Amino acid sequence: MVRPRMVLFGDSITEQSFRPGGWGAALADTYSRKADVVVRGYGGYNTRWALFLLHQIFPLVGIAPPLATTVFFGANDAALLGRTGERQHVPIAEYKENLKKIDCSKSMLIVLITPPPIDEDGRERFARSLYGEEARKLPERTNEMAGVYASQCIELAREMNIHCIDIWSKMQETAGWQKLYLSDGLHLTPEGNAVVHKEVVQTLRSVGLKAEEMPYDFPHHSRIDGSCPEKAFQ
Amino acid sequence: MVRPRMVLFGDSITEQSFRPGGWGAALADTYSRKADVVVRGYGGYNTRWALFLLHQIFPLVGIAPPLATTVFFGANDAALLGRTGERQHVPIAEYKENLKKIDCSKSMLIVLITPPPIDEDGRERFARSLYGEEARKLPERTNEMAGVYASQCIELAREMNIHCIDIWSKMQETAGWQKLYLSDGLHLTPEGNAVVHKEVVQTLRSVGLKAEEMPYDFPHHSRIDGSCPEKAFQ
């Protein structure tokens, strides 16, 4: 049998998900021998640019559609106008429209993930560490604006009756989330990655994608008869 | 463009390579956005059983051959006759023959990896932790026998003029390798995983597969013109 695929589609938070402690690698381990985890993360991308990739990442012919796809955009769309990240900004209404187009891609299950919260203090310290005194005085992202985009993501999921992980709210439930879950005010620490991993697995399990109930792609070694191995592979 | 694939074919040491600190996840990160790392690790498998999977993992039609494939078997083949792992044992001559058949699979580059060294003391402690006094008195694997299989792997690579990583010797160059690199006398610690990752990357780089010189599957975000994004995707 062909092992089914799970596609992780998103920005840098998805691209970096195979770094040490990353949520993508952890997901690949959770579904080891049950499903392939295919990472399609594009650092810096917003939903407008993601649309250009859609039909290449989710071709309509020639390959079985993914078993599940996580769609994790918004952190760049929510970059503020008139600040250093302006080029990445996508207006809120367009963000929702773009997400809707992505969600219509050919996947058996879509899991929308809201942008994570922003720690403005962490962003500023990160900018200073890179540019020193040259660093921008005004934040290029705010937690409030990330929350506005998160709410549109949630609303769309409700309208389309698809699953959504509100990671923006979830992370803020824990005291000290700013430093505990975010490494530079935006990207995830191993602890932040663990929250995403847990939420994604919980969502997948809620629709029946439980690793322990999914078939192995080939027999477990304990089921192979040493003197007649071919039986197990018939 | 379609992102090329690297296939990791092997036993449990490959299957577990996406656990925290794993060499497979690290490889996926090293070649992030340049190549997909596809894990095909089968715990407990020897080369005899691996042959049954060959044409399903490396189909001859319908999909481009992998850019590179690591072949990492031998730890189970080298299980001793007359001991608890006897069922997994494959005679040394057959091991070499089987590896030869695997190496003829359709991959642009094959990287053979020898079985890692065995810490017999670590194996015994592991068995005791599982079975207590019931644990086997005699080792099911020895470092000496793993070395015999490693040498056949190296010899085959020389005969066929393919790349081989002698991880059996490499690990033993470092004092304290038994506990530093092996978690239960056989499987890898994060430090042991790091050695495998380093050696694999070095081998891939030696044949020109340098991540920094390989093309991104889609434009880097800095090359996208905010006011005319379609240009970058033409």
Tab-separated table of C-alpha atoms in Angstrom:
chain	number	residue	atom	x	y	z
A	1	MET	CA	0.000	0.000	0.000
A	2	VAL	CA	1.021	3.571	-0.596
A	3	ARG	CA	1.518	5.560	2.567
A	4	PRO	CA	-0.885	8.550	2.743
A	5	ARG	CA	0.493	12.078	2.950
A	6	MET	CA	-0.080	14.948	5.314
A	7	VAL	CA	0.944	18.313	3.906
A	8	LEU	CA	2.054	21.214	6.108
A	9	PHE	CA	1.421	24.391	4.108
A	10	GLY	CA	2.439	27.687	5.605
A	11	ASP	CA	5.096	30.327	6.190
A	12	SER	CA	8.372	30.244	8.162
A	13	ILE	CA	6.662	28.709	11.190
A	14	THR	CA	5.968	25.709	8.995
A	15	GLU	CA	9.303	25.869	7.122
A	16	GLN	CA	11.184	25.725	10.428
A	17	SER	CA	9.071	22.884	11.792
A	18	PHE	CA	11.849	20.312	11.264
A	19	ARG	CA	14.378	22.188	13.359
A	20	PRO	CA	15.227	20.628	16.754
A	21	GLY	CA	12.007	20.349	18.740
A	22	GLY	CA	9.941	21.279	15.692
A	23	TRP	CA	6.249	20.426	15.406
A	24	GLY	CA	6.604	19.011	11.884
A	25	ALA	CA	9.286	16.493	12.819
A	26	ALA	CA	7.253	15.530	15.885
A	27	LEU	CA	4.204	14.977	13.693
A	28	ALA	CA	6.259	12.782	11.333
A	29	ASP	CA	7.282	10.730	14.368
A	30	THR	CA	3.715	10.503	15.712
A	31	TYR	CA	2.534	9.081	12.368
A	32	SER	CA	5.704	7.069	11.750
A	33	ARG	CA	5.027	4.295	9.200
A	34	LYS	CA	1.393	5.425	8.970
A	35	ALA	CA	1.639	8.676	7.000
A	36	ASP	CA	4.313	10.807	5.352
A	37	VAL	CA	4.575	14.374	6.544
A	38	VAL	CA	5.424	16.659	3.637
A	39	VAL	CA	6.570	20.138	4.619
A	40	ARG	CA	5.616	22.988	2.315
A	41	GLY	CA	6.595	25.971	4.413
A	42	TYR	CA	7.718	29.212	2.769
A	43	GLY	CA	9.373	31.754	5.032
A	44	GLY	CA	8.105	35.283	4.565
A	45	TYR	CA	5.130	34.251	2.421
A	46	ASN	CA	1.664	35.663	2.893
A	47	THR	CA	-1.572	34.134	1.564
A	48	ARG	CA	-1.408	36.243	-1.604
A	49	TRP	CA	1.904	34.716	-2.631
A	50	ALA	CA	0.869	31.261	-1.413
A	51	LEU	CA	-1.883	31.218	-4.046
A	52	PHE	CA	0.767	31.083	-6.792
A	53	LEU	CA	1.968	27.724	-5.408
A	54	LEU	CA	-1.417	26.161	-4.872
A	55	HIS	CA	-1.823	24.056	-7.988
A	56	GLN	CA	1.776	22.901	-7.939
A	57	ILE	CA	1.604	21.778	-4.324
A	58	PHE	CA	-1.874	20.322	-4.704
A	59	PRO	CA	-1.964	19.033	-8.271
A	60	LEU	CA	-5.417	17.987	-9.414
A	61	VAL	CA	-4.188	14.904	-11.261
A	62	GLY	CA	-1.490	12.279	-10.993
A	63	ILE	CA	-1.259	11.969	-7.237
A	64	ALA	CA	-3.729	11.038	-4.514
A	65	PRO	CA	-4.926	14.065	-2.532
A	66	PRO	CA	-3.364	14.474	0.924
A	67	LEU	CA	-5.055	12.767	3.834
A	68	ALA	CA	-4.791	16.054	5.710
A	69	THR	CA	-3.344	19.519	5.180
A	70	THR	CA	-2.473	22.142	7.767
A	71	VAL	CA	-2.840	25.704	6.501
A	72	PHE	CA	-0.850	28.022	8.731
A	73	PHE	CA	-0.652	31.579	7.351
A	74	GLY	CA	-1.336	35.042	8.660
A	75	ALA	CA	1.790	36.085	10.530
A	76	ASN	CA	3.054	37.905	7.434
A	77	ASP	CA	-0.336	39.041	6.141
A	78	ALA	CA	-0.739	40.847	9.472
A	79	ALA	CA	2.492	42.853	9.048
A	80	LEU	CA	1.561	46.512	9.446
A	81	LEU	CA	1.370	49.056	6.642
A	82	GLY	CA	3.941	51.824	6.823
A	83	ARG	CA	6.426	49.677	8.744
A	84	THR	CA	9.400	47.514	7.718
A	85	GLY	CA	7.246	44.487	6.867
A	86	GLU	CA	4.822	46.477	4.716
A	87	ARG	CA	5.692	44.522	1.549
A	88	GLN	CA	4.236	41.390	3.168
A	89	HIS	CA	0.988	42.997	4.311
A	90	VAL	CA	-2.281	41.637	2.945
A	91	PRO	CA	-5.562	43.441	3.811
A	92	ILE	CA	-7.750	41.484	6.221
A	93	ALA	CA	-10.609	40.887	3.752
A	94	GLU	CA	-8.207	39.574	1.135
A	95	TYR	CA	-6.507	37.337	3.739
A	96	LYS	CA	-9.842	35.665	4.391
A	97	GLU	CA	-10.607	35.332	0.667
A	98	ASN	CA	-7.161	33.840	-0.010
A	99	LEU	CA	-7.526	31.349	2.839
A	100	LYS	CA	-10.855	30.330	1.360
A	101	LYS	CA	-9.196	29.580	-1.977
A	102	ILE	CA	-6.465	27.563	-0.257
A	103	ASP	CA	-9.070	25.605	1.681
A	104	CYS	CA	-10.714	24.618	-1.570
A	105	SER	CA	-7.552	22.758	-2.553
A	106	LYS	CA	-7.915	19.061	-2.976
A	107	SER	CA	-7.240	17.639	0.488
A	108	MET	CA	-9.421	15.203	2.394
A	109	LEU	CA	-9.106	17.212	5.603
A	110	ILE	CA	-8.088	20.839	6.094
A	111	VAL	CA	-6.841	22.108	9.442
A	112	LEU	CA	-6.617	25.878	9.557
A	113	ILE	CA	-4.218	27.346	12.112
A	114	THR	CA	-4.440	30.992	13.134
A	115	PRO	CA	-1.272	33.096	13.300
A	116	PRO	CA	0.439	32.782	16.698
A	117	PRO	CA	0.430	35.700	19.127
A	118	ILE	CA	3.119	38.387	18.839
A	119	ASP	CA	5.404	39.473	21.648
A	120	GLU	CA	6.176	43.028	20.623
A	121	ASP	CA	8.906	43.370	23.213
A	122	GLY	CA	10.553	40.193	21.878
A	123	ARG	CA	10.331	41.506	18.300
A	124	GLU	CA	11.999	44.743	19.296
A	125	ARG	CA	14.826	43.002	21.121
A	126	PHE	CA	15.312	40.741	18.119
A	127	ALA	CA	15.484	43.744	15.776
A	128	ARG	CA	17.999	45.444	18.047
A	129	SER	CA	20.164	42.332	18.138
A	130	LEU	CA	20.276	42.415	14.333
A	131	TYR	CA	20.435	46.125	13.578
A	132	GLY	CA	21.426	47.778	16.873
A	133	GLU	CA	20.531	51.445	17.028
A	134	GLU	CA	19.346	51.276	13.435
A	135	ALA	CA	16.432	49.099	14.518
A	136	ARG	CA	12.949	50.351	13.746
A	137	LYS	CA	11.325	52.313	16.500
A	138	LEU	CA	7.802	51.164	15.729
A	139	PRO	CA	6.699	47.524	15.746
A	140	GLU	CA	6.198	45.881	12.331
A	141	ARG	CA	3.668	43.515	13.886
A	142	THR	CA	1.391	43.862	16.910
A	143	ASN	CA	-0.349	41.195	18.934
A	144	GLU	CA	-3.620	43.044	18.538
A	145	MET	CA	-3.403	42.939	14.744
A	146	ALA	CA	-2.392	39.244	14.758
A	147	GLY	CA	-5.557	38.709	16.803
A	148	VAL	CA	-7.683	40.439	14.165
A	149	TYR	CA	-6.319	38.081	11.508
A	150	ALA	CA	-6.784	35.111	13.838
A	151	SER	CA	-10.446	36.024	14.313
A	152	GLN	CA	-10.994	36.123	10.527
A	153	CYS	CA	-9.374	32.718	10.219
A	154	ILE	CA	-11.719	31.343	12.892
A	155	GLU	CA	-14.735	32.966	11.276
A	156	LEU	CA	-13.904	31.467	7.899
A	157	ALA	CA	-13.512	28.019	9.446
A	158	ARG	CA	-16.962	28.385	11.016
A	159	GLU	CA	-18.516	29.507	7.748
A	160	MET	CA	-16.937	26.664	5.792
A	161	ASN	CA	-17.401	24.118	8.578
A	162	ILE	CA	-13.736	23.145	8.688
A	163	HIS	CA	-11.384	22.578	11.603
A	164	CYS	CA	-9.432	25.465	13.037
A	165	ILE	CA	-6.797	25.671	15.733
A	166	ASP	CA	-6.846	29.041	17.464
A	167	ILE	CA	-3.193	29.027	18.423
A	168	TRP	CA	-3.305	32.796	18.998
A	169	SER	CA	-5.688	32.323	21.954
A	170	LYS	CA	-4.365	28.945	23.065
A	171	MET	CA	-0.832	30.179	23.634
A	172	GLN	CA	-1.972	33.248	25.543
A	173	GLU	CA	-3.751	31.052	28.092
A	174	THR	CA	-0.365	30.224	29.618
A	175	ALA	CA	1.345	32.816	31.790
A	176	GLY	CA	4.687	33.881	30.358
A	177	TRP	CA	3.741	32.767	26.857
A	178	GLN	CA	5.797	35.615	25.404
A	179	LYS	CA	9.160	34.064	26.271
A	180	LEU	CA	8.026	30.484	26.856
A	181	TYR	CA	6.552	29.903	23.402
A	182	LEU	CA	8.218	32.548	21.207
A	183	SER	CA	11.946	32.765	20.492
A	184	ASP	CA	12.012	36.209	18.839
A	185	GLY	CA	8.511	37.415	19.532
A	186	LEU	CA	7.139	35.587	16.459
A	187	HIS	CA	8.774	32.197	15.824
A	188	LEU	CA	8.344	29.209	18.109
A	189	THR	CA	10.538	27.812	20.848
A	190	PRO	CA	10.568	24.008	21.324
A	191	GLU	CA	7.830	24.555	23.924
A	192	GLY	CA	5.790	26.572	21.439
A	193	ASN	CA	6.320	23.865	18.835
A	194	ALA	CA	5.060	21.297	21.343
A	195	VAL	CA	1.800	23.258	21.747
A	196	VAL	CA	1.252	23.277	17.963
A	197	HIS	CA	2.101	19.573	17.716
A	198	LYS	CA	-0.317	18.687	20.502
A	199	GLU	CA	-3.142	20.739	19.017
A	200	VAL	CA	-2.642	19.331	15.510
A	201	VAL	CA	-2.559	15.735	16.756
A	202	GLN	CA	-5.665	16.354	18.867
A	203	THR	CA	-7.506	17.729	15.834
A	204	LEU	CA	-6.420	14.856	13.606
A	205	ARG	CA	-7.479	12.341	16.264
A	206	SER	CA	-10.872	14.020	16.622
A	207	VAL	CA	-11.666	13.083	13.025
A	208	GLY	CA	-10.430	9.522	13.429
A	209	LEU	CA	-6.812	9.867	12.320
A	210	LYS	CA	-5.434	7.989	15.326
A	211	ALA	CA	-1.941	6.683	14.591
A	212	GLU	CA	-2.430	3.493	16.592
A	213	GLU	CA	-5.501	2.578	14.535
A	214	MET	CA	-3.981	3.334	11.149
A	215	PRO	CA	-2.393	0.494	9.179
A	216	TYR	CA	1.362	0.059	8.880
A	217	ASP	CA	2.542	0.464	5.295
A	218	PHE	CA	4.234	-2.954	5.582
A	219	PRO	CA	3.959	-5.741	8.184
A	220	HIS	CA	5.333	-5.163	11.655
A	221	HIS	CA	8.477	-7.284	11.997
A	222	SER	CA	6.896	-9.402	14.729
A	223	ARG	CA	4.340	-10.645	12.181
A	224	ILE	CA	7.004	-11.975	9.820
A	225	ASP	CA	7.595	-15.715	10.021
A	226	GLY	CA	11.365	-16.202	9.981
A	227	SER	CA	11.167	-19.456	8.038
A	228	CYS	CA	8.542	-18.261	5.555
A	229	PRO	CA	8.741	-14.455	5.302
A	230	GLU	CA	6.958	-14.243	1.936
A	231	LYS	CA	3.640	-15.069	3.634
A	232	ALA	CA	3.608	-11.728	5.453
A	233	PHE	CA	4.104	-9.788	2.219
A	234	GLN	CA	1.371	-11.428	0.152
B	1	MET	CA	9.573	22.688	-10.166
B	2	VAL	CA	9.074	19.460	-8.286
B	3	ARG	CA	11.247	19.146	-5.220
B	4	PRO	CA	13.614	16.141	-5.458
B	5	ARG	CA	13.416	13.358	-2.881
B	6	MET	CA	15.969	11.747	-0.618
B	7	VAL	CA	14.894	8.341	0.683
B	8	LEU	CA	16.115	6.928	3.980
B	9	PHE	CA	15.803	3.138	3.725
B	10	GLY	CA	16.687	1.049	6.730
B	11	ASP	CA	15.670	-0.549	10.021
B	12	SER	CA	14.665	0.967	13.379
B	13	ILE	CA	17.655	3.323	13.365
B	14	THR	CA	16.107	4.904	10.289
B	15	GLU	CA	12.500	4.559	11.496
B	16	GLN	CA	13.370	6.461	14.677
B	17	SER	CA	15.279	9.169	12.851
B	18	PHE	CA	12.483	11.721	13.296
B	19	ARG	CA	12.424	11.419	17.067
B	20	PRO	CA	13.815	14.412	19.019
B	21	GLY	CA	17.419	14.934	17.893
B	22	GLY	CA	16.999	12.423	15.065
B	23	TRP	CA	19.284	12.397	12.034
B	24	GLY	CA	16.380	12.175	9.560
B	25	ALA	CA	14.647	15.293	10.862
B	26	ALA	CA	18.004	17.094	10.897
B	27	LEU	CA	18.586	16.095	7.278
B	28	ALA	CA	15.130	17.385	6.335
B	29	ASP	CA	16.085	20.686	7.948
B	30	THR	CA	19.493	20.819	6.240
B	31	TYR	CA	17.817	20.426	2.844
B	32	SER	CA	14.778	22.514	3.756
B	33	ARG	CA	13.021	23.750	0.591
B	34	LYS	CA	15.670	21.990	-1.520
B	35	ALA	CA	14.737	18.303	-1.160
B	36	ASP	CA	12.096	16.220	0.589
B	37	VAL	CA	13.382	13.618	3.021
B	38	VAL	CA	11.216	10.500	2.839
B	39	VAL	CA	11.690	8.063	5.702
B	40	ARG	CA	11.326	4.385	4.898
B	41	GLY	CA	12.606	2.811	8.102
B	42	TYR	CA	11.268	-0.554	9.272
B	43	GLY	CA	12.097	-1.533	12.841
B	44	GLY	CA	13.328	-5.099	13.210
B	45	TYR	CA	13.795	-5.633	9.480
B	46	ASN	CA	16.844	-7.298	7.999
B	47	THR	CA	17.981	-7.109	4.358
B	48	ARG	CA	16.088	-10.321	3.474
B	49	TRP	CA	12.764	-8.804	4.459
B	50	ALA	CA	13.704	-5.416	3.007
B	51	LEU	CA	13.869	-7.001	-0.444
B	52	PHE	CA	10.102	-7.577	-0.353
B	53	LEU	CA	9.573	-3.802	-0.149
B	54	LEU	CA	12.049	-2.796	-2.791
B	55	HIS	CA	9.847	-2.332	-5.827
B	56	GLN	CA	7.106	-0.655	-3.862
B	57	ILE	CA	9.482	1.861	-2.303
B	58	PHE	CA	11.435	2.359	-5.511
B	59	PRO	CA	8.838	1.934	-8.263
B	60	LEU	CA	10.346	1.776	-11.724
B	61	VAL	CA	7.650	3.923	-13.318
B	62	GLY	CA	5.420	6.833	-12.438
B	63	ILE	CA	7.759	8.769	-10.207
B	64	ALA	CA	11.192	10.311	-10.646
B	65	PRO	CA	13.943	8.266	-8.976
B	66	PRO	CA	15.236	9.663	-5.686
B	67	LEU	CA	18.102	12.126	-5.822
B	68	ALA	CA	19.790	10.072	-3.099
B	69	THR	CA	19.034	7.045	-0.951
B	70	THR	CA	20.639	5.992	2.299
B	71	VAL	CA	20.703	2.223	2.835
B	72	PHE	CA	21.214	1.493	6.513
B	73	PHE	CA	20.778	-2.201	7.338
B	74	GLY	CA	22.789	-4.829	9.142
B	75	ALA	CA	22.021	-4.372	12.840
B	76	ASN	CA	19.341	-7.083	12.630
B	77	ASP	CA	21.087	-9.262	10.048
B	78	ALA	CA	23.968	-9.509	12.541
B	79	ALA	CA	21.736	-10.866	15.341
B	80	LEU	CA	23.334	-14.120	16.502
B	81	LEU	CA	22.019	-17.597	15.808
B	82	GLY	CA	20.815	-19.495	18.849
B	83	ARG	CA	19.985	-16.307	20.753
B	84	THR	CA	16.777	-14.307	21.233
B	85	GLY	CA	17.163	-12.393	17.960
B	86	GLU	CA	17.792	-15.521	15.879
B	87	ARG	CA	14.666	-14.972	13.759
B	88	GLN	CA	16.228	-11.772	12.391
B	89	HIS	CA	19.612	-13.288	11.553
B	90	VAL	CA	20.782	-13.271	7.938
B	91	PRO	CA	24.030	-15.086	7.007
B	92	ILE	CA	26.867	-12.743	6.122
B	93	ALA	CA	27.130	-13.793	2.467
B	94	GLU	CA	23.403	-13.320	1.965
B	95	TYR	CA	23.558	-9.919	3.694
B	96	LYS	CA	26.065	-8.766	1.106
B	97	GLU	CA	24.018	-10.210	-1.765
B	98	ASN	CA	20.844	-8.562	-0.482
B	99	LEU	CA	22.577	-5.198	-0.103
B	100	LYS	CA	23.763	-5.543	-3.683
B	101	LYS	CA	20.184	-6.004	-4.868
B	102	ILE	CA	19.043	-2.988	-2.852
B	103	ASP	CA	21.851	-0.898	-4.300
B	104	CYS	CA	20.625	-1.704	-7.775
B	105	SER	CA	17.381	0.101	-7.004
B	106	LYS	CA	16.698	3.130	-9.108
B	107	SER	CA	18.293	5.974	-7.196
B	108	MET	CA	20.693	8.546	-8.572
B	109	LEU	CA	23.008	8.213	-5.584
B	110	ILE	CA	23.271	5.401	-3.055
B	111	VAL	CA	24.886	5.941	0.338
B	112	LEU	CA	25.502	2.704	2.177
B	113	ILE	CA	25.789	2.940	5.948
B	114	THR	CA	27.301	0.116	7.988
B	115	PRO	CA	25.544	-1.083	11.131
B	116	PRO	CA	26.562	0.960	14.191
B	117	PRO	CA	28.742	-0.579	16.898
B	118	ILE	CA	27.120	-2.589	19.679
B	119	ASP	CA	27.595	-1.929	23.385
B	120	GLU	CA	26.989	-5.374	24.815
B	121	ASP	CA	26.856	-4.053	28.354
B	122	GLY	CA	24.209	-1.524	27.307
B	123	ARG	CA	22.187	-4.261	25.581
B	124	GLU	CA	22.245	-6.386	28.710
B	125	ARG	CA	21.151	-3.544	30.944
B	126	PHE	CA	18.364	-2.750	28.512
B	127	ALA	CA	17.187	-6.377	28.523
B	128	ARG	CA	17.238	-6.445	32.331
B	129	SER	CA	15.195	-3.243	32.497
B	130	LEU	CA	12.549	-4.938	30.349
B	131	TYR	CA	12.609	-8.515	31.598
B	132	GLY	CA	14.419	-8.401	34.947
B	133	GLU	CA	15.853	-11.747	36.004
B	134	GLU	CA	14.234	-13.348	32.962
B	135	ALA	CA	16.633	-11.456	30.732
B	136	ARG	CA	18.814	-13.509	28.431
B	137	LYS	CA	22.189	-14.389	29.821
B	138	LEU	CA	23.966	-14.355	26.509
B	139	PRO	CA	24.107	-11.341	24.200
B	140	GLU	CA	21.869	-11.454	21.120
B	141	ARG	CA	24.294	-9.148	19.317
B	142	THR	CA	28.041	-8.571	19.721
B	143	ASN	CA	30.168	-5.656	18.603
B	144	GLU	CA	32.572	-8.056	16.940
B	145	MET	CA	29.825	-9.555	14.772
B	146	ALA	CA	28.454	-6.110	13.893
B	147	GLY	CA	31.996	-5.328	12.738
B	148	VAL	CA	32.024	-8.380	10.458
B	149	TYR	CA	28.833	-7.199	8.792
B	150	ALA	CA	30.204	-3.658	8.597
B	151	SER	CA	33.293	-4.920	6.785
B	152	GLN	CA	31.150	-6.730	4.195
B	153	CYS	CA	29.163	-3.569	3.648
B	154	ILE	CA	32.392	-1.626	3.075
B	155	GLU	CA	33.754	-4.302	0.750
B	156	LEU	CA	30.578	-4.279	-1.353
B	157	ALA	CA	30.727	-0.492	-1.636
B	158	ARG	CA	34.315	-0.753	-2.887
B	159	GLU	CA	33.410	-3.450	-5.413
B	160	MET	CA	30.435	-1.487	-6.729
B	161	ASN	CA	32.181	1.866	-6.458
B	162	ILE	CA	29.480	3.443	-4.335
B	163	HIS	CA	29.668	5.626	-1.263
B	164	CYS	CA	29.796	4.049	2.169
B	165	ILE	CA	29.775	5.508	5.653
B	166	ASP	CA	31.603	3.274	8.101
B	167	ILE	CA	29.637	4.366	11.147
B	168	TRP	CA	30.802	1.257	13.030
B	169	SER	CA	34.416	2.513	12.982
B	170	LYS	CA	33.593	6.219	13.084
B	171	MET	CA	31.691	6.014	16.355
B	172	GLN	CA	34.354	3.933	18.040
B	173	GLU	CA	36.946	6.642	17.408
B	174	THR	CA	35.404	8.638	20.260
B	175	ALA	CA	36.145	7.585	23.840
B	176	GLY	CA	32.986	6.625	25.708
B	177	TRP	CA	31.071	5.942	22.483
B	178	GLN	CA	29.142	3.168	24.231
B	179	LYS	CA	27.067	5.533	26.363
B	180	LEU	CA	27.608	8.733	24.411
B	181	TYR	CA	26.216	7.499	21.094
B	182	LEU	CA	24.022	4.524	22.036
B	183	SER	CA	20.908	4.701	24.236
B	184	ASP	CA	20.381	0.977	24.768
B	185	GLY	CA	23.574	-0.453	23.321
B	186	LEU	CA	22.133	-0.393	19.793
B	187	HIS	CA	19.903	2.615	19.063
B	188	LEU	CA	21.222	6.153	18.844
B	189	THR	CA	21.258	8.969	21.367
B	190	PRO	CA	20.860	12.526	20.039
B	191	GLU	CA	24.687	12.676	19.968
B	192	GLY	CA	24.823	9.438	17.976
B	193	ASN	CA	22.185	10.823	15.623
B	194	ALA	CA	24.314	13.937	15.160
B	195	VAL	CA	27.261	11.789	14.035
B	196	VAL	CA	25.117	10.044	11.416
B	197	HIS	CA	23.655	13.366	10.254
B	198	LYS	CA	27.112	14.912	9.906
B	199	GLU	CA	28.491	11.955	7.968
B	200	VAL	CA	25.502	11.769	5.618
B	201	VAL	CA	25.627	15.501	4.877
B	202	GLN	CA	29.390	15.301	4.287
B	203	THR	CA	28.899	12.446	1.825
B	204	LEU	CA	26.085	14.233	-0.005
B	205	ARG	CA	28.186	17.403	-0.209
B	206	SER	CA	31.143	15.444	-1.583
B	207	VAL	CA	29.095	14.591	-4.668
B	208	GLY	CA	27.831	18.145	-5.129
B	209	LEU	CA	24.575	18.013	-3.199
B	210	LYS	CA	25.282	21.207	-1.274
B	211	ALA	CA	22.068	22.679	0.105
B	212	GLU	CA	23.195	26.281	-0.391
B	213	GLU	CA	23.828	25.649	-4.100
B	214	MET	CA	20.578	23.794	-4.774
B	215	PRO	CA	17.594	25.765	-6.078
B	216	TYR	CA	14.636	26.704	-3.905
B	217	ASP	CA	11.444	25.012	-5.060
B	218	PHE	CA	9.805	28.457	-5.220
B	219	PRO	CA	11.246	31.987	-5.065
B	220	HIS	CA	12.721	33.213	-1.807
B	221	HIS	CA	10.339	35.800	-0.387
B	222	SER	CA	12.920	38.575	-0.721
B	223	ARG	CA	12.779	38.129	-4.506
B	224	ILE	CA	9.042	38.771	-4.680
B	225	ASP	CA	8.075	42.284	-5.770
B	226	GLY	CA	5.286	43.374	-3.430
B	227	SER	CA	3.527	45.400	-6.135
B	228	CYS	CA	3.922	42.804	-8.880
B	229	PRO	CA	4.295	39.348	-7.264
B	230	GLU	CA	3.319	37.389	-10.406
B	231	LYS	CA	6.673	38.262	-11.985
B	232	ALA	CA	8.554	36.070	-9.499
B	233	PHE	CA	6.381	33.057	-10.268
B	234	GLN	CA	6.609	33.136	-14.056
